[in-house]
CSV table of C-alpha atoms and ligand atoms in Angstrom, one decimal:
chain,number,residue,atom,x,y,z
G,1,UNK,CA,-45.4,14.7,-15.4
G,2,UNK,CA,-43.0,15.9,-18.1
G,3,UNK,CA,-39.8,17.5,-16.8
G,4,UNK,CA,-38.3,20.7,-18.0
G,5,UNK,CA,-35.1,18.9,-18.9
G,6,UNK,CA,-35.4,15.4,-20.2
G,7,UNK,CA,-33.1,12.4,-20.2
G,8,UNK,CA,-34.0,11.8,-23.8
G,9,UNK,CA,-32.1,14.9,-24.7
G,10,UNK,CA,-28.9,12.9,-24.2
G,11,UNK,CA,-29.8,10.7,-27.2
G,12,UNK,CA,-31.1,13.7,-29.1
G,13,UNK,CA,-28.2,16.1,-28.6
G,14,UNK,CA,-25.1,14.4,-27.3
G,15,UNK,CA,-22.4,12.4,-29.0
G,16,UNK,CA,-23.3,8.8,-28.0
G,17,UNK,CA,-19.9,7.8,-26.5
G,18,UNK,CA,-21.4,7.2,-23.1
G,19,UNK,CA,-24.4,5.2,-21.9
G,20,UNK,CA,-25.5,7.2,-18.9
G,21,UNK,CA,-28.0,5.8,-16.3
G,22,UNK,CA,-31.7,6.4,-17.0
G,23,UNK,CA,-32.0,8.9,-14.1
G,24,UNK,CA,-30.5,12.4,-13.8
G,25,UNK,CA,-28.7,13.3,-10.6
G,26,UNK,CA,-29.5,16.9,-9.6
G,27,UNK,CA,-28.2,17.4,-6.1
G,28,UNK,CA,-25.7,15.7,-3.8
G,29,UNK,CA,-24.3,16.1,-0.3
G,30,UNK,CA,-21.7,13.9,1.4
G,31,UNK,CA,-22.2,10.4,0.0
G,32,UNK,CA,-25.8,10.8,-0.9
G,33,UNK,CA,-27.2,11.9,-4.3
G,34,UNK,CA,-30.8,12.8,-5.4
G,35,UNK,CA,-32.2,12.5,-8.9
G,36,UNK,CA,-34.9,14.6,-10.7
G,37,UNK,CA,-37.7,12.6,-9.0
G,38,UNK,CA,-36.2,13.2,-5.5
G,39,UNK,CA,-35.1,9.6,-5.3
G,40,UNK,CA,-32.1,9.2,-3.0
G,41,UNK,CA,-29.0,7.1,-3.7
G,42,UNK,CA,-26.0,6.2,-1.6
G,43,UNK,CA,-22.8,6.9,-3.6
G,44,UNK,CA,-20.2,4.1,-3.6
G,45,UNK,CA,-18.7,5.4,-6.9
G,46,UNK,CA,-17.5,8.9,-5.9
G,47,UNK,CA,-17.7,10.1,-9.5
G,48,UNK,CA,-15.1,7.4,-10.3
G,49,UNK,CA,-12.7,8.0,-7.4
G,50,UNK,CA,-13.0,11.8,-7.9
G,51,UNK,CA,-15.2,13.1,-5.0
G,52,UNK,CA,-12.6,12.3,-2.4
G,53,UNK,CA,-14.3,14.4,0.2
G,54,UNK,CA,-17.9,13.6,-0.9
G,55,UNK,CA,-20.3,16.0,-2.5
G,56,UNK,CA,-20.7,19.7,-1.6
G,57,UNK,CA,-17.9,19.6,1.0
G,58,UNK,CA,-18.2,22.7,3.2
G,59,UNK,CA,-14.5,23.5,3.3
G,60,UNK,CA,-14.1,23.0,-0.5
G,61,UNK,CA,-17.2,25.2,-1.1
G,62,UNK,CA,-15.7,28.0,1.1
G,63,UNK,CA,-12.3,27.7,-0.6
G,64,UNK,CA,-13.8,27.8,-4.1
G,65,UNK,CA,-16.0,30.8,-3.3
G,66,UNK,CA,-13.2,32.8,-1.7
G,67,UNK,CA,-11.0,32.1,-4.8
G,68,UNK,CA,-13.9,32.9,-7.1
G,69,UNK,CA,-14.1,36.4,-5.6
G,70,UNK,CA,-10.5,37.1,-6.4
G,71,UNK,CA,-9.1,35.5,-9.5
G,72,UNK,CA,-10.5,32.8,-11.9
G,73,UNK,CA,-8.0,32.6,-14.7
G,74,UNK,CA,-4.9,34.5,-15.7
G,75,UNK,CA,-3.1,32.1,-18.0
G,76,UNK,CA,0.4,30.7,-17.8
G,77,UNK,CA,2.1,34.0,-18.9
G,78,UNK,CA,1.7,34.7,-15.1
G,79,UNK,CA,1.9,32.5,-12.2
G,80,UNK,CA,-0.6,32.6,-9.4
G,81,UNK,CA,-0.7,32.2,-5.6
G,82,UNK,CA,-2.9,29.0,-5.4
G,83,UNK,CA,-0.8,27.1,-7.9
G,84,UNK,CA,2.5,28.0,-6.1
G,85,UNK,CA,1.0,26.8,-2.8
G,86,UNK,CA,-0.2,23.6,-4.3
G,87,UNK,CA,3.1,22.9,-6.1
G,88,UNK,CA,5.0,23.5,-2.8
G,89,UNK,CA,2.7,21.1,-0.9
G,90,UNK,CA,3.0,18.3,-3.5
G,91,UNK,CA,6.8,18.6,-3.7
G,92,UNK,CA,7.2,18.7,0.1
G,93,UNK,CA,4.9,15.6,0.6
G,94,UNK,CA,6.2,13.3,-2.1
G,95,UNK,CA,9.4,12.1,-3.8
G,96,UNK,CA,9.1,14.8,-6.4
G,97,UNK,CA,11.1,18.0,-7.0
G,98,UNK,CA,8.9,19.7,-9.6
G,99,UNK,CA,5.2,19.7,-10.8
G,100,UNK,CA,3.4,20.4,-14.0
G,101,UNK,CA,-0.3,21.1,-13.9
G,102,UNK,CA,-3.0,20.2,-16.4
G,103,UNK,CA,-6.7,19.5,-16.4
G,104,UNK,CA,-7.2,15.7,-16.5
G,105,UNK,CA,-5.6,12.3,-16.1
G,106,UNK,CA,-5.0,11.8,-19.8
G,107,UNK,CA,-3.2,15.2,-20.0
G,108,UNK,CA,-1.0,14.3,-17.0
G,109,UNK,CA,0.0,11.0,-18.7
G,110,UNK,CA,0.5,12.8,-22.1
G,111,UNK,CA,2.9,15.1,-20.4
G,112,UNK,CA,4.7,12.2,-18.7
G,113,UNK,CA,5.1,10.2,-21.9
G,114,UNK,CA,6.3,13.3,-23.8
G,115,UNK,CA,8.8,14.3,-21.2
G,116,UNK,CA,10.1,10.7,-21.0
G,117,UNK,CA,10.7,10.6,-24.8
G,118,UNK,CA,12.4,14.0,-24.7
G,119,UNK,CA,14.6,13.0,-21.7
G,120,UNK,CA,15.8,10.0,-23.6
G,121,UNK,CA,16.3,11.9,-26.8
G,122,UNK,CA,18.3,14.7,-25.1
G,123,UNK,CA,20.4,12.3,-23.0
G,124,UNK,CA,20.9,9.2,-25.1
G,125,UNK,CA,19.7,9.9,-28.7
G,126,UNK,CA,16.7,9.1,-30.9
G,127,UNK,CA,17.1,5.3,-30.8
G,128,UNK,CA,15.9,5.3,-27.2
G,129,UNK,CA,12.2,5.7,-27.7
G,130,UNK,CA,10.4,2.5,-26.7
G,131,UNK,CA,7.6,2.8,-24.1
G,132,UNK,CA,6.6,-0.3,-22.2
G,133,UNK,CA,3.2,-0.6,-20.6
G,134,UNK,CA,1.0,-3.4,-19.4
G,135,UNK,CA,-2.0,-5.4,-20.7
G,136,UNK,CA,-5.4,-4.2,-19.4
G,137,UNK,CA,-3.9,-1.0,-18.1
G,138,UNK,CA,-5.7,2.3,-18.7
G,139,UNK,CA,-3.9,5.6,-19.2
G,140,UNK,CA,-6.5,7.9,-20.8
G,141,UNK,CA,-8.2,8.7,-24.1
G,142,UNK,CA,-5.8,10.9,-26.1
G,143,UNK,CA,-4.3,9.2,-29.0
G,144,UNK,CA,-0.9,8.7,-27.2
G,145,UNK,CA,-2.4,7.6,-23.9
G,146,UNK,CA,-5.0,5.3,-25.5
G,147,UNK,CA,-2.2,3.6,-27.5
G,148,UNK,CA,-0.1,3.2,-24.4
G,149,UNK,CA,-3.1,1.8,-22.5
G,150,UNK,CA,-3.3,-2.0,-22.7
G,151,UNK,CA,-6.8,-2.4,-24.1
G,152,UNK,CA,-6.6,-2.6,-27.9
G,153,UNK,CA,-10.3,-2.1,-28.3
G,154,UNK,CA,-9.9,1.5,-27.2
G,155,UNK,CA,-7.1,2.3,-29.8
G,156,UNK,CA,-7.5,0.1,-32.8
G,157,UNK,CA,-10.1,2.3,-34.6
G,158,UNK,CA,-7.8,5.3,-34.6
G,159,UNK,CA,-4.8,4.1,-36.5
G,160,UNK,CA,-2.2,5.1,-37.5
G,161,UNK,CA,-1.1,5.0,-33.8
G,162,UNK,CA,2.0,6.4,-32.2
G,163,UNK,CA,4.9,3.9,-32.6
G,164,UNK,CA,7.4,2.0,-30.4
G,165,UNK,CA,4.9,1.1,-27.7
G,166,UNK,CA,5.1,-2.4,-26.2
G,167,UNK,CA,2.4,-4.1,-24.1
G,168,UNK,CA,3.5,-6.8,-21.6
G,169,UNK,CA,1.7,-9.0,-19.1
G,170,UNK,CA,1.2,-7.3,-15.7
G,171,UNK,CA,2.8,-8.8,-12.6
G,172,UNK,CA,5.0,-10.9,-14.9
G,173,UNK,CA,8.7,-10.2,-14.0
G,174,UNK,CA,10.2,-12.8,-16.3
G,175,UNK,CA,8.6,-11.3,-19.5
G,176,UNK,CA,9.7,-7.7,-18.9
G,177,UNK,CA,13.2,-8.9,-17.9
G,178,UNK,CA,13.4,-10.6,-21.3
G,179,UNK,CA,11.9,-7.7,-23.3
G,180,UNK,CA,13.3,-4.5,-21.8
G,181,UNK,CA,16.4,-3.1,-23.5
G,182,UNK,CA,18.6,-0.1,-24.2
G,183,UNK,CA,15.9,1.1,-26.6
G,184,UNK,CA,13.4,1.4,-23.7
G,185,UNK,CA,12.9,5.0,-22.5
G,186,UNK,CA,10.1,4.5,-20.0
G,187,UNK,CA,7.9,2.0,-18.3
G,188,UNK,CA,4.5,3.1,-17.2
G,189,UNK,CA,2.4,1.2,-14.6
G,190,UNK,CA,-0.6,1.6,-12.4
G,191,UNK,CA,0.2,0.5,-8.8
G,192,UNK,CA,-3.4,-1.0,-8.9
G,193,UNK,CA,-4.9,-1.6,-12.3
G,194,UNK,CA,-8.2,0.4,-11.9
G,195,UNK,CA,-10.5,0.4,-14.9
G,196,UNK,CA,-9.0,-2.9,-16.0
G,197,UNK,CA,-10.3,-4.8,-13.0
G,198,UNK,CA,-8.9,-3.5,-9.7
G,199,UNK,CA,-5.7,-5.6,-9.7
G,200,UNK,CA,-3.0,-4.7,-7.3
G,201,UNK,CA,0.7,-5.0,-8.4
G,202,UNK,CA,2.8,-7.6,-6.6
G,203,UNK,CA,5.4,-5.8,-4.4
G,204,UNK,CA,8.1,-7.9,-6.1
G,205,UNK,CA,6.9,-6.8,-9.5
G,206,UNK,CA,7.2,-3.1,-8.6
G,207,UNK,CA,10.6,-3.7,-7.1
G,208,UNK,CA,11.8,-5.5,-10.3
G,209,UNK,CA,10.5,-2.6,-12.5
G,210,UNK,CA,12.6,-0.2,-10.5
G,211,UNK,CA,15.7,-2.4,-10.8
G,212,UNK,CA,15.2,-3.0,-14.5
G,213,UNK,CA,14.6,0.7,-15.2
G,214,UNK,CA,17.8,1.6,-13.4
G,215,UNK,CA,19.7,-1.1,-15.3
G,216,UNK,CA,18.5,0.1,-18.7
G,217,UNK,CA,18.4,3.9,-17.9
G,218,UNK,CA,14.6,4.0,-18.5
G,219,UNK,CA,12.3,6.3,-16.5
G,220,UNK,CA,9.7,4.6,-14.3
G,221,UNK,CA,6.3,6.3,-14.4
G,222,UNK,CA,3.6,5.5,-11.9
G,223,UNK,CA,0.1,6.3,-13.1
G,224,UNK,CA,-1.6,7.2,-9.8
G,225,UNK,CA,-4.5,9.0,-11.3
G,226,UNK,CA,-6.9,6.5,-9.6
G,227,UNK,CA,-4.8,5.3,-6.7
G,228,UNK,CA,-3.5,8.8,-5.5
G,229,UNK,CA,-4.7,11.4,-3.0
G,230,UNK,CA,-5.4,9.0,-0.1
G,231,UNK,CA,-7.4,6.5,-2.1
G,232,UNK,CA,-5.3,3.5,-0.8
G,233,UNK,CA,-4.9,4.9,2.7
G,234,UNK,CA,-1.6,6.5,1.7
G,235,UNK,CA,-1.2,9.9,0.1
G,236,UNK,CA,0.1,8.0,-2.9
G,237,UNK,CA,0.2,4.3,-3.3
G,238,UNK,CA,3.9,4.1,-4.1
G,239,UNK,CA,4.6,4.9,-0.4
G,240,UNK,CA,3.4,1.5,0.6
G,241,UNK,CA,5.5,-0.3,-2.1
G,242,UNK,CA,8.7,1.3,-1.0
G,243,UNK,CA,9.4,1.8,-4.7
G,244,UNK,CA,10.0,5.4,-5.8
G,245,UNK,CA,9.2,6.4,-9.4
G,246,UNK,CA,10.9,9.1,-11.6
G,247,UNK,CA,7.5,10.5,-12.7
G,248,UNK,CA,4.1,10.2,-11.1
G,249,UNK,CA,0.8,11.3,-12.6
G,250,UNK,CA,-2.2,12.3,-10.5
G,251,UNK,CA,-5.7,13.7,-11.2
G,252,UNK,CA,-9.2,12.3,-10.3
G,253,UNK,CA,-9.3,12.8,-6.5
G,254,UNK,CA,-6.9,15.7,-6.5
G,255,UNK,CA,-9.6,18.3,-7.2
G,256,UNK,CA,-12.3,16.6,-5.2
G,257,UNK,CA,-14.6,17.2,-8.2
G,258,UNK,CA,-12.9,20.2,-9.7
G,259,UNK,CA,-11.0,19.2,-12.9
G,260,UNK,CA,-7.2,19.2,-12.4
G,261,UNK,CA,-4.3,16.9,-13.2
G,262,UNK,CA,-0.6,17.0,-12.4
G,263,UNK,CA,2.7,15.4,-13.3
G,264,UNK,CA,5.2,15.1,-10.5
G,265,UNK,CA,8.9,14.6,-11.5
G,266,UNK,CA,12.4,14.5,-10.2
G,267,UNK,CA,14.7,17.5,-11.0
G,268,UNK,CA,16.8,15.8,-13.7
G,269,UNK,CA,13.6,15.0,-15.6
G,270,UNK,CA,12.0,18.4,-15.1
G,271,UNK,CA,14.9,20.1,-16.7
G,272,UNK,CA,14.2,18.8,-20.2
G,273,UNK,CA,11.0,20.8,-20.4
G,274,UNK,CA,12.0,24.4,-21.2
G,275,UNK,CA,9.7,27.3,-22.2
G,276,UNK,CA,8.1,26.1,-25.5
G,277,UNK,CA,8.5,22.3,-24.9
G,278,UNK,CA,5.1,21.8,-23.6
G,279,UNK,CA,2.1,23.8,-22.3
G,280,UNK,CA,-1.6,24.3,-21.5
G,281,UNK,CA,-4.1,27.1,-21.4
G,282,UNK,CA,-6.1,26.1,-18.3
G,283,UNK,CA,-3.6,23.9,-16.4
G,284,UNK,CA,-2.8,25.3,-13.0
G,285,UNK,CA,-5.6,27.8,-13.0
G,286,UNK,CA,-6.3,29.5,-9.7
G,287,UNK,CA,-9.8,28.0,-9.1
G,288,UNK,CA,-8.6,24.4,-9.6
G,289,UNK,CA,-5.4,24.9,-7.7
G,290,UNK,CA,-7.1,26.5,-4.7
G,291,UNK,CA,-9.5,23.6,-4.4
G,292,UNK,CA,-6.8,21.0,-4.8
G,293,UNK,CA,-4.6,22.6,-2.2
G,294,UNK,CA,-7.5,22.4,0.2
G,295,UNK,CA,-8.2,18.7,-0.7
G,296,UNK,CA,-4.6,17.9,-0.1
G,297,UNK,CA,-4.4,19.6,3.2
G,298,UNK,CA,-7.5,17.6,4.5
G,299,UNK,CA,-6.5,14.2,3.0
G,300,UNK,CA,-2.8,14.3,4.0
G,301,UNK,CA,-3.4,14.0,7.7
G,302,UNK,CA,-2.5,10.8,9.7
G,303,UNK,CA,-6.0,10.6,11.2
G,304,UNK,CA,-7.7,11.0,7.9
G,305,UNK,CA,-5.6,8.4,6.1
G,306,UNK,CA,-6.2,6.0,9.1
G,307,UNK,CA,-9.9,6.6,8.6
G,308,UNK,CA,-9.6,5.3,5.0
G,309,UNK,CA,-8.0,2.1,6.3
G,310,UNK,CA,-10.8,1.7,8.9
G,311,UNK,CA,-13.4,2.1,6.2
G,312,UNK,CA,-11.5,-0.4,4.0
G,313,UNK,CA,-11.9,-3.1,6.7
G,314,UNK,CA,-15.6,-2.2,7.1
G,315,UNK,CA,-16.2,-2.5,3.4
G,316,UNK,CA,-14.3,-5.9,3.2
G,317,UNK,CA,-16.2,-7.2,6.2
G,318,UNK,CA,-19.6,-6.2,4.7
G,319,UNK,CA,-18.8,-7.5,1.3
G,320,UNK,CA,-17.5,-10.8,2.7
G,321,UNK,CA,-20.6,-11.2,4.8
G,322,UNK,CA,-22.9,-10.6,1.8
G,323,UNK,CA,-20.9,-13.0,-0.3
G,324,UNK,CA,-21.3,-15.7,2.3
G,325,UNK,CA,-25.1,-15.3,1.9
G,326,UNK,CA,-25.3,-14.9,-1.9
G,327,UNK,CA,-22.1,-16.5,-3.3
G,328,UNK,CA,-21.7,-14.3,-6.3
G,329,UNK,CA,-18.0,-13.2,-6.0
G,330,UNK,CA,-14.9,-15.3,-6.5
G,331,UNK,CA,-12.6,-12.7,-5.1
G,332,UNK,CA,-12.9,-9.4,-3.1
G,333,UNK,CA,-9.8,-7.3,-3.5
G,334,UNK,CA,-8.2,-3.8,-3.6
G,335,UNK,CA,-6.7,-1.4,-1.2
G,336,UNK,CA,-8.1,1.4,0.9
G,337,UNK,CA,-11.3,2.5,-0.8
G,338,UNK,CA,-10.5,1.2,-4.2
G,339,UNK,CA,-12.3,-2.2,-4.1
G,340,UNK,CA,-13.2,-4.8,-6.6
G,341,UNK,CA,-15.4,-7.8,-6.4
G,342,UNK,CA,-15.0,-10.4,-9.2
G,343,UNK,CA,-18.1,-12.3,-10.2
G,344,UNK,CA,-17.9,-16.1,-10.1
G,345,UNK,CA,-18.0,-18.2,-13.3
G,346,UNK,CA,-21.8,-18.5,-13.2
G,347,UNK,CA,-22.2,-14.7,-13.4
G,348,UNK,CA,-19.5,-13.8,-16.0
G,349,UNK,CA,-20.2,-10.7,-18.0
G,350,UNK,CA,-23.0,-9.6,-15.6
G,351,UNK,CA,-21.3,-6.7,-13.7
G,352,UNK,CA,-23.2,-4.1,-15.5
G,353,UNK,CA,-26.5,-5.9,-14.8
G,354,UNK,CA,-25.7,-6.0,-11.1
G,355,UNK,CA,-24.8,-2.2,-11.0
G,356,UNK,CA,-28.0,-1.4,-12.8
G,357,UNK,CA,-30.1,-3.3,-10.3
G,358,UNK,CA,-28.1,-1.6,-7.5
G,359,UNK,CA,-29.0,1.8,-8.9
G,360,UNK,CA,-32.7,0.8,-8.9
G,361,UNK,CA,-32.3,-0.2,-5.3
G,362,UNK,CA,-30.7,3.2,-4.5
G,363,UNK,CA,-27.0,2.4,-4.6
G,364,UNK,CA,-24.5,4.0,-7.1
G,365,UNK,CA,-21.7,1.5,-7.8
G,366,UNK,CA,-19.1,1.2,-10.6
G,367,UNK,CA,-17.8,-1.7,-12.7
G,368,UNK,CA,-14.3,-2.5,-13.8
G,369,UNK,CA,-14.7,-4.5,-17.0
G,370,UNK,CA,-17.5,-7.0,-17.5
G,371,UNK,CA,-16.8,-9.2,-14.4
G,372,UNK,CA,-15.9,-6.8,-11.6
G,373,UNK,CA,-18.1,-4.7,-9.4
G,374,UNK,CA,-16.0,-1.7,-8.2
G,375,UNK,CA,-16.4,0.7,-5.3
G,376,UNK,CA,-14.5,4.0,-5.0
G,377,UNK,CA,-16.5,6.0,-2.5
G,378,UNK,CA,-15.7,9.3,-0.8
G,379,UNK,CA,-12.7,8.8,1.5
G,380,UNK,CA,-14.8,10.3,4.3
G,381,UNK,CA,-18.0,8.3,3.7
G,382,UNK,CA,-20.0,8.0,6.9
G,383,UNK,CA,-20.9,4.9,8.9
G,384,UNK,CA,-24.7,5.4,8.2
G,385,UNK,CA,-24.0,5.9,4.5
G,386,UNK,CA,-22.0,2.7,4.4
G,387,UNK,CA,-24.6,0.6,6.2
G,388,UNK,CA,-27.4,2.0,4.1
G,389,UNK,CA,-25.4,1.3,1.0
G,390,UNK,CA,-24.9,-2.3,2.0
G,391,UNK,CA,-28.6,-2.8,2.8
G,392,UNK,CA,-29.3,-1.7,-0.7
G,393,UNK,CA,-26.6,-3.9,-2.2
G,394,UNK,CA,-28.2,-6.8,-0.4
G,395,UNK,CA,-31.6,-5.9,-1.9
G,396,UNK,CA,-29.9,-5.8,-5.3
G,397,UNK,CA,-28.1,-9.1,-4.8
G,398,UNK,CA,-31.4,-10.8,-3.8
G,399,UNK,CA,-32.8,-9.8,-7.2
G,400,UNK,CA,-29.6,-10.5,-9.1
G,401,UNK,CA,-29.4,-14.1,-8.1
G,402,UNK,CA,-33.0,-14.7,-9.0
G,403,UNK,CA,-33.1,-12.9,-12.3
N,1,LIG,C1,-9.2,7.8,-15.1
N,1,LIG,C2,-7.8,7.4,-15.4
N,1,LIG,C3,-7.0,8.0,-16.4
N,1,LIG,C4,-7.6,9.1,-17.3
N,1,LIG,O1,-8.0,10.2,-16.6
N,1,LIG,P1,-9.0,11.3,-17.3
N,1,LIG,O2,-9.1,12.4,-16.3
N,1,LIG,O3,-10.2,10.6,-17.6
N,1,LIG,O4,-8.3,11.7,-18.6
N,1,LIG,C5,-5.7,7.6,-16.6
N,1,LIG,N1,-5.2,6.6,-15.8
N,1,LIG,C6,-5.8,6.0,-14.9
N,1,LIG,C7,-5.2,5.0,-14.0
N,1,LIG,C8,-7.2,6.4,-14.6
N,1,LIG,O5,-7.9,5.7,-13.7
């Protein structure tokens, strides 16, 4: 039977910078997804840590349709009620004093890196412009953020690249101690490296970054685009580290599937952006802000965040049990519902193969590099969905070890 809309149109009409799965999802609810053929999948990917409340969440649908009846877009020549409510909530529930809204993670980091450079320029002069980031980190796909990211394969083809960016090994206190200087204006770090392999930062490393940034008057930027909005069982992952950044970027889960990003900053940093310094057409639009405000109000509850921790233990228990039977993972790690399982020596480079087999078995999973299977499911994923997902993962592992 030929379908009205065909998967082959992707190759025919779209820029080939993605390699999407062979099936096309058409409908989803909670943590279940259906494709064009009516095949059902359990979703352990959550749209890459985006669908924090699952698909087609009732409260988000109601919030969006109410806002839709009133005001879609007005532009930043005016403010709007949803964006003011969202900004107030973010400030009152985090370290920050001020918020800038945009539409994606990369844009949030772009704003953070720009404000850090301007802050140093205004306060200390043009010599203070070096940005330190870490190997294997991921900060987005604009030219600035891709250059700051620690994966040269994503930036090298786009030279000339922005200058004065230094990449150092993650979790290595001695190296940054030796390299940071009066020239450094900012250090940007993921509290858990996400795309680069689900690698949590050592608490001592985070603490050292704060001390070094204070010593050299550099701003500390936490990229919480993947770790934020309840993902680790805290509203933001920095709360657990006890280390407070000067700037924090958030996106992905913030809109629960509606595009929105934000940069959270302390007052002294916010001040360097005046009218004209930076901007956006869509950032802070009422539809996105209304939905994000609802997401935040649901996620930022003690019981909800405790539920994320409970699910964490359930996922670890299930993955450990499966690994005892199939012995494919050398390490199972992560926090909350951002989890990575590193393949053993024998299966190096095979994470994509495993996730493809999982999809055939009815489980949507992610990878983080060639050797890590990654899960970032909805934070409210149900018990039945978890157990169905692991049954399907077991079916996939049976095939994986044979093939
Ligand atoms: C996804 C991600 C980004 C980029 O976000 P986009 O919305 O794709 O621009 C940046 N940093 C981290 C840590 C991410 O996980």
